[in-house]
Every structure is written in C-alpha cells, then in structure tokens.
XYZ file of N, CA, C and O in Angstrom:
460
model
N 16.453 -6.191 5.346
C 16.384 -5.386 4.217
C 14.987 -5.257 3.703
O 14.304 -6.296 3.533
N 14.491 -4.041 3.530
C 13.214 -3.784 2.979
C 13.108 -4.125 1.470
O 13.960 -3.791 0.685
N 12.081 -4.978 1.154
C 11.839 -5.227 -0.253
C 10.332 -5.196 -0.449
O 9.516 -5.705 0.248
N 10.010 -4.484 -1.614
C 8.618 -4.259 -2.001
C 8.478 -4.770 -3.462
O 9.318 -4.262 -4.311
N 7.643 -5.671 -3.783
C 7.529 -6.173 -5.089
C 6.134 -6.058 -5.678
O 5.207 -6.601 -5.082
N 5.807 -5.212 -6.558
C 4.507 -5.032 -7.156
C 4.330 -5.935 -8.279
O 5.145 -6.423 -8.993
N 2.974 -6.290 -8.497
C 2.556 -7.097 -9.604
C 1.144 -6.746 -9.933
O 0.453 -6.114 -9.161
N 0.686 -7.237 -11.070
C -0.701 -7.140 -11.435
C -1.077 -6.024 -12.501
O -2.190 -5.941 -12.842
N -0.071 -5.309 -12.930
C -0.295 -4.316 -13.906
C -0.632 -4.871 -15.269
O -0.509 -6.106 -15.457
N -1.024 -4.071 -16.239
C -1.237 -4.536 -17.595
C -2.001 -3.550 -18.392
O -2.208 -2.350 -18.059
N -2.539 -3.997 -19.529
C -3.273 -3.207 -20.402
C -4.748 -3.565 -20.333
O -5.065 -4.768 -20.392
N -5.640 -2.584 -20.115
C -6.985 -2.865 -19.872
C -7.787 -1.641 -20.722
O -7.328 -0.600 -20.820
N -8.961 -2.012 -21.143
C -9.842 -0.962 -21.798
C -10.492 -0.127 -20.683
O -10.722 -0.531 -19.567
N -10.797 1.074 -21.094
C -11.519 1.981 -20.185
C -12.742 1.278 -19.723
O -13.529 0.638 -20.428
N -13.006 1.463 -18.402
C -14.115 0.800 -17.722
C -13.879 -0.567 -17.091
O -14.567 -1.062 -16.362
N -12.666 -1.043 -17.448
C -12.210 -2.350 -16.945
C -11.614 -2.282 -15.519
O -11.602 -1.217 -14.897
N -11.138 -3.380 -15.065
C -10.510 -3.483 -13.722
C -9.197 -4.137 -13.771
O -8.860 -5.031 -14.565
N -8.432 -3.821 -12.773
C -7.186 -4.506 -12.430
C -6.947 -4.567 -10.970
O -7.493 -3.718 -10.237
N -6.238 -5.612 -10.414
C -5.898 -5.618 -9.081
C -4.272 -5.724 -8.951
O -3.772 -6.642 -9.467
N -3.846 -4.690 -8.355
C -2.367 -4.625 -8.098
C -2.066 -5.252 -6.662
O -2.809 -5.161 -5.740
N -0.922 -5.979 -6.585
C -0.361 -6.493 -5.423
C 0.960 -5.974 -5.085
O 1.758 -5.679 -5.932
N 1.175 -5.817 -3.756
C 2.584 -5.440 -3.327
C 3.005 -6.348 -2.168
O 2.393 -6.312 -1.141
N 3.893 -7.285 -2.458
C 4.433 -8.148 -1.547
C 5.685 -7.519 -0.784
O 6.566 -7.137 -1.492
N 5.522 -7.452 0.618
C 6.568 -6.710 1.388
C 7.330 -7.754 2.168
O 6.887 -8.786 2.628
N 8.655 -7.471 2.369
C 9.519 -8.286 3.271
C 10.419 -7.332 3.964
O 10.690 -6.198 3.399
N 10.983 -7.709 5.112
C 11.944 -6.915 5.847
C 11.295 -5.852 6.694
O 12.000 -4.917 7.068
N 9.955 -5.797 6.830
C 9.277 -4.755 7.630
C 8.351 -5.543 8.632
O 7.932 -6.734 8.368
N 7.899 -4.801 9.651
C 6.869 -5.279 10.435
C 5.503 -4.941 9.880
O 4.975 -3.863 10.170
N 5.140 -5.827 9.010
C 3.960 -5.507 8.137
C 2.783 -4.972 8.825
O 2.241 -3.997 8.462
N 2.334 -5.760 9.771
C 1.086 -5.378 10.360
C 0.974 -4.145 11.129
O 0.004 -3.570 11.375
N 2.162 -3.557 11.475
C 2.295 -2.292 12.104
C 2.664 -1.136 11.202
O 2.926 -0.048 11.651
N 2.759 -1.407 9.825
C 3.197 -0.471 8.952
C 2.009 0.270 8.236
O 1.080 -0.285 7.917
N 2.335 1.476 7.935
C 1.477 2.273 7.051
C 2.157 2.152 5.638
O 3.229 2.347 5.521
N 1.282 1.824 4.723
C 1.682 1.549 3.340
C 0.795 2.482 2.390
O -0.193 2.867 2.815
N 1.394 2.576 1.190
C 0.639 3.484 0.270
C 0.982 3.038 -1.221
O 1.952 2.268 -1.448
N 0.109 3.398 -2.091
C 0.244 3.334 -3.486
C 0.421 4.704 -4.062
O -0.288 5.583 -3.758
N 1.434 4.882 -4.933
C 1.676 6.055 -5.589
C 1.684 5.697 -7.150
O 1.837 4.610 -7.541
N 1.522 6.734 -7.952
C 1.710 6.573 -9.411
C 2.358 7.648 -10.071
O 2.515 8.797 -9.531
N 3.069 7.337 -11.211
C 3.989 8.267 -11.908
C 3.569 8.317 -13.293
O 3.515 7.272 -14.005
N 3.285 9.522 -13.772
C 2.954 9.748 -15.161
C 4.256 10.543 -15.742
O 4.726 11.425 -15.089
N 4.614 10.188 -16.922
C 5.844 10.867 -17.486
C 5.579 12.397 -17.476
O 4.494 12.899 -17.939
N 6.517 13.089 -17.077
C 6.515 14.558 -17.010
C 5.863 15.146 -15.799
O 5.806 16.368 -15.572
N 5.460 14.261 -14.885
C 4.884 14.658 -13.604
C 5.545 14.015 -12.426
O 6.275 13.075 -12.597
N 5.298 14.582 -11.247
C 5.903 14.065 -10.058
C 5.001 12.783 -9.549
O 3.851 12.706 -9.901
N 5.660 11.976 -8.917
C 4.993 10.721 -8.393
C 3.877 11.272 -7.384
O 4.262 12.149 -6.593
N 2.740 10.753 -7.472
C 1.600 11.277 -6.722
C 0.841 10.160 -5.940
O 0.741 8.974 -6.414
N 0.467 10.456 -4.714
C -0.140 9.539 -3.877
C -1.500 9.191 -4.464
O -2.248 10.007 -4.856
N -1.810 7.869 -4.469
C -3.080 7.375 -4.836
C -4.012 7.018 -3.691
O -5.140 7.370 -3.462
N -3.384 6.206 -2.644
C -4.120 5.742 -1.616
C -3.152 5.333 -0.542
O -1.999 4.926 -0.824
N -3.537 5.332 0.739
C -2.752 4.952 1.860
C -3.660 4.123 2.826
O -4.845 4.357 2.986
N -2.961 3.089 3.404
C -3.694 2.329 4.375
C -2.828 2.239 5.654
O -1.586 2.005 5.629
N -3.438 2.410 6.840
C -2.857 2.329 8.157
C -2.893 1.063 8.790
O -3.605 0.247 8.358
N -2.196 0.859 9.881
C -2.035 -0.408 10.457
C -3.313 -1.074 10.819
O -3.500 -2.321 10.754
N -4.252 -0.364 11.334
C -5.571 -0.919 11.756
C -6.642 -0.883 10.632
O -7.812 -1.213 10.909
N -6.250 -0.607 9.413
C -7.063 -0.746 8.279
C -7.745 0.534 7.714
O -8.407 0.504 6.787
N -7.640 1.649 8.462
C -8.207 2.842 7.964
C -7.400 3.227 6.713
O -6.279 2.994 6.519
N -8.217 4.039 5.857
C -7.625 4.325 4.599
C -7.895 5.790 4.171
O -8.837 6.456 4.705
N -7.197 6.265 3.212
C -7.532 7.449 2.595
C -7.105 7.424 1.216
O -6.263 6.641 0.710
N -7.783 8.242 0.270
C -7.665 8.221 -1.182
C -7.574 9.606 -1.709
O -8.057 10.525 -1.216
N -6.854 9.716 -2.795
C -6.901 10.945 -3.576
C -8.318 11.076 -4.208
O -8.954 10.078 -4.529
N -8.757 12.333 -4.397
C -10.142 12.454 -4.828
C -10.450 11.797 -6.100
O -11.555 11.252 -6.382
N -9.494 11.830 -7.010
C -9.764 11.356 -8.455
C -10.107 9.747 -8.461
O -10.567 9.340 -9.447
N -9.820 9.118 -7.350
C -9.944 7.577 -7.425
C -10.938 7.234 -6.449
O -11.350 5.953 -6.361
N -11.514 8.094 -5.604
C -12.589 7.750 -4.570
C -13.715 7.082 -5.289
O -14.195 7.636 -6.256
N -14.154 5.954 -4.733
C -15.405 5.306 -5.271
C -15.007 4.299 -6.427
O -15.886 3.523 -6.789
N -13.799 4.366 -6.837
C -13.381 3.482 -7.980
C -12.238 2.558 -7.473
O -12.188 1.337 -7.866
N -11.365 2.968 -6.614
C -10.175 2.210 -6.199
C -10.427 1.799 -4.700
O -10.972 2.562 -3.941
N -9.924 0.644 -4.332
C -9.912 0.163 -3.016
C -8.613 -0.377 -2.625
O -8.057 -1.331 -3.179
N -8.085 0.130 -1.500
C -6.762 -0.347 -1.008
C -7.088 -1.298 0.142
O -8.035 -0.953 0.982
N -6.336 -2.349 0.201
C -6.520 -3.257 1.298
C -5.230 -3.970 1.721
O -4.226 -3.787 0.966
N -5.215 -4.693 2.759
C -4.057 -5.484 3.141
C -4.395 -6.779 3.664
O -5.493 -7.034 4.282
N -3.477 -7.714 3.555
C -3.646 -9.054 4.200
C -2.325 -9.252 5.024
O -1.252 -9.607 4.533
N -2.476 -9.016 6.354
C -1.300 -9.125 7.212
C -0.769 -10.550 7.292
O 0.396 -10.736 7.616
N -1.582 -11.564 7.037
C -1.039 -12.825 7.084
C -0.110 -13.175 5.892
O 0.752 -14.125 6.035
N -0.306 -12.417 4.838
C 0.527 -12.685 3.709
C 1.457 -11.675 3.420
O 2.278 -11.529 2.443
N 1.574 -10.520 4.349
C 2.478 -9.443 4.154
C 2.302 -8.721 2.774
O 3.306 -8.426 2.105
N 1.032 -8.623 2.361
C 0.719 -8.115 1.037
C -0.350 -7.056 1.091
O -1.283 -7.254 1.843
N -0.125 -6.055 0.225
C -1.130 -4.885 0.092
C -1.667 -5.028 -1.271
O -0.945 -5.468 -2.169
N -2.981 -4.585 -1.460
C -3.624 -4.666 -2.754
C -4.147 -3.260 -3.087
O -4.474 -2.501 -2.236
N -4.381 -3.130 -4.444
C -5.121 -1.971 -4.870
C -6.080 -2.515 -5.924
O -5.694 -2.853 -7.076
N -7.393 -2.529 -5.618
C -8.389 -2.983 -6.568
C -8.831 -1.736 -7.284
O -9.271 -0.757 -6.726
N -8.720 -1.754 -8.638
C -8.973 -0.548 -9.424
C -10.132 -0.976 -10.399
O -9.932 -1.843 -11.273
N -11.238 -0.299 -10.263
C -12.402 -0.449 -11.010
C -12.756 0.785 -11.837
O -12.261 1.763 -11.562
N -13.631 0.529 -12.865
C -14.002 1.816 -13.717
C -12.765 2.519 -14.150
O -12.765 3.805 -14.020
N -11.755 1.892 -14.605
C -10.510 2.566 -15.030
C -10.741 3.495 -16.131
O -11.584 3.257 -17.109
N -9.987 4.641 -16.137
C -10.025 5.629 -17.095
C -8.681 5.797 -17.764
O -7.592 5.510 -17.102
N -8.632 6.313 -18.979
C -7.291 6.526 -19.527
C -6.326 7.422 -18.735
O -5.085 7.177 -18.837
N -6.918 8.308 -17.960
C -5.968 9.118 -17.086
C -5.467 8.357 -15.889
O -4.644 8.944 -15.141
N -5.804 7.207 -15.767
C -5.235 6.369 -14.671
C -3.971 5.601 -15.167
O -3.236 4.981 -14.383
N -3.672 5.822 -16.434
C -2.373 5.236 -17.013
C -1.258 5.826 -16.330
O -1.074 7.074 -16.222
N -0.313 4.942 -15.804
C 0.807 5.343 -15.076
C 1.586 4.050 -14.568
O 1.101 2.938 -14.789
N 2.754 4.314 -14.093
C 3.472 3.297 -13.330
C 3.133 3.421 -11.962
O 3.167 4.591 -11.354
N 2.606 2.363 -11.267
C 2.122 2.318 -9.948
C 3.243 1.768 -8.985
O 3.771 0.704 -9.332
N 3.462 2.409 -7.942
C 4.554 2.026 -6.973
C 3.843 1.827 -5.587
O 3.090 2.555 -5.120
N 4.454 0.861 -4.872
C 4.214 0.505 -3.519
C 5.204 1.395 -2.682
O 6.341 1.376 -3.068
N 4.743 1.984 -1.622
C 5.611 2.794 -0.754
C 5.455 2.388 0.642
O 4.412 2.129 1.172
N 6.582 2.482 1.359
C 6.723 2.188 2.772
C 7.636 3.299 3.257
O 8.737 3.605 2.715
N 7.319 3.987 4.428
C 8.162 4.972 4.944
C 8.486 4.555 6.366
O 7.654 4.152 7.205
N 9.777 4.779 6.734
C 10.138 4.436 8.085
C 11.305 5.444 8.394
O 12.280 5.588 7.736
N 11.095 6.039 9.544
C 12.171 7.027 10.173
C 12.626 8.019 9.081
O 13.772 8.357 8.950
N 11.651 8.591 8.377
C 11.984 9.455 7.381
C 12.522 9.011 6.003
O 12.709 9.918 5.185
N 12.782 7.739 5.882
C 13.231 7.179 4.623
C 12.043 6.570 3.943
O 11.364 5.792 4.448
N 11.960 6.765 2.579
C 11.017 6.133 1.735
C 11.590 4.962 1.058
O 12.718 4.981 0.463
N 10.758 3.807 0.984
C 11.170 2.632 0.285
C 10.195 2.439 -0.813
O 8.993 2.629 -0.587
N 10.627 1.990 -1.955
C 9.827 1.893 -3.136
C 10.004 0.513 -3.761
O 11.111 -0.044 -3.740
N 8.959 0.019 -4.384
C 9.032 -1.201 -5.257
C 9.622 -0.689 -6.605
O 9.874 0.475 -6.857
N 9.656 -1.641 -7.524
C 10.160 -1.389 -8.926
C 9.024 -0.786 -9.778
O 9.320 -0.241 -10.827
N 7.822 -0.844 -9.298
C 6.630 -0.323 -10.111
C 6.088 -1.305 -11.017
O 6.739 -2.308 -11.494
N 4.777 -1.117 -11.385
C 4.123 -1.869 -12.374
C 3.347 -1.025 -13.234
O 2.623 -0.073 -12.780
N 3.415 -1.223 -14.514
C 2.772 -0.439 -15.493
C 1.209 -0.742 -15.628
O 0.919 -1.892 -15.848
N 0.482 0.386 -15.613
C -0.946 0.201 -15.900
C -1.286 1.094 -17.104
O -0.966 2.332 -16.973
N -1.886 0.495 -18.087
C -2.224 1.207 -19.235
C -3.681 1.030 -19.566
O -4.140 -0.133 -19.681
N -4.454 2.158 -19.688
C -5.898 2.072 -19.847
C -6.120 2.709 -21.276
O -5.885 3.885 -21.482
N -6.674 1.977 -22.127
C -7.010 2.380 -23.535
C -8.399 2.975 -23.582
O -9.275 2.335 -22.878
N -8.517 3.897 -24.459
C -9.882 4.509 -24.642
C -10.704 3.813 -25.667
O -10.236 2.945 -26.367
C-alpha cells in the first residue's frame, strides 16, 4: 500500500525558509520519480518540482533559484527546501508519486507566508 506523509509546513514571514519532508512507504523509493505540488484555493493543483531516480530535477519557473528538491534513498524521504519565501508561495503542499497512470498523494502540509 502506497503511503506518503508530508511534514514541515507552517507560518513564516516573507524572506524566511521552511523545509518540507515527504516520507514514503509501499514503493520502490530509489527507482521512483517523485514530485511536490501545491494547491491554492480556487486554483488547480500545480507542479512545483520533480526529482527523478538518479537525482536530476526540474522546477517551475516561479521557484527556480529559491527552492531545492532532494531525496534520501536510505530514508525513503523526499525534501523541499524553500528559501526566500514569498506570500504567493502560500498553499497546501502535496507529495506526489505516479505509477502505471495512477497518482498517489499525501495529506498535504500547509505553508503560509506572511508579508
């Protein structure tokens, strides 16, 4: 059974930092492509960053240079280091895993950036 558990969200002032974690189970973690998405009320869930099995990454333009996605295969955990946070980064952040056309999601973690 696939399980994804996010943690690390919270309230931070603009310019601050947070690190999100996603602990995974029930998947072949080291061979998996994983991603972070975020959801703002009234909008669709949007891709933030993706990390591939050998560590290559891609980012949405709005977070390039500020966010870093990483993984620890020994801990089956993915991270999102978020620096220089802006109020527009406020959202619920979700961990995502896709397999055979099916998407799996965690419960989400709220990130709120105050101006």
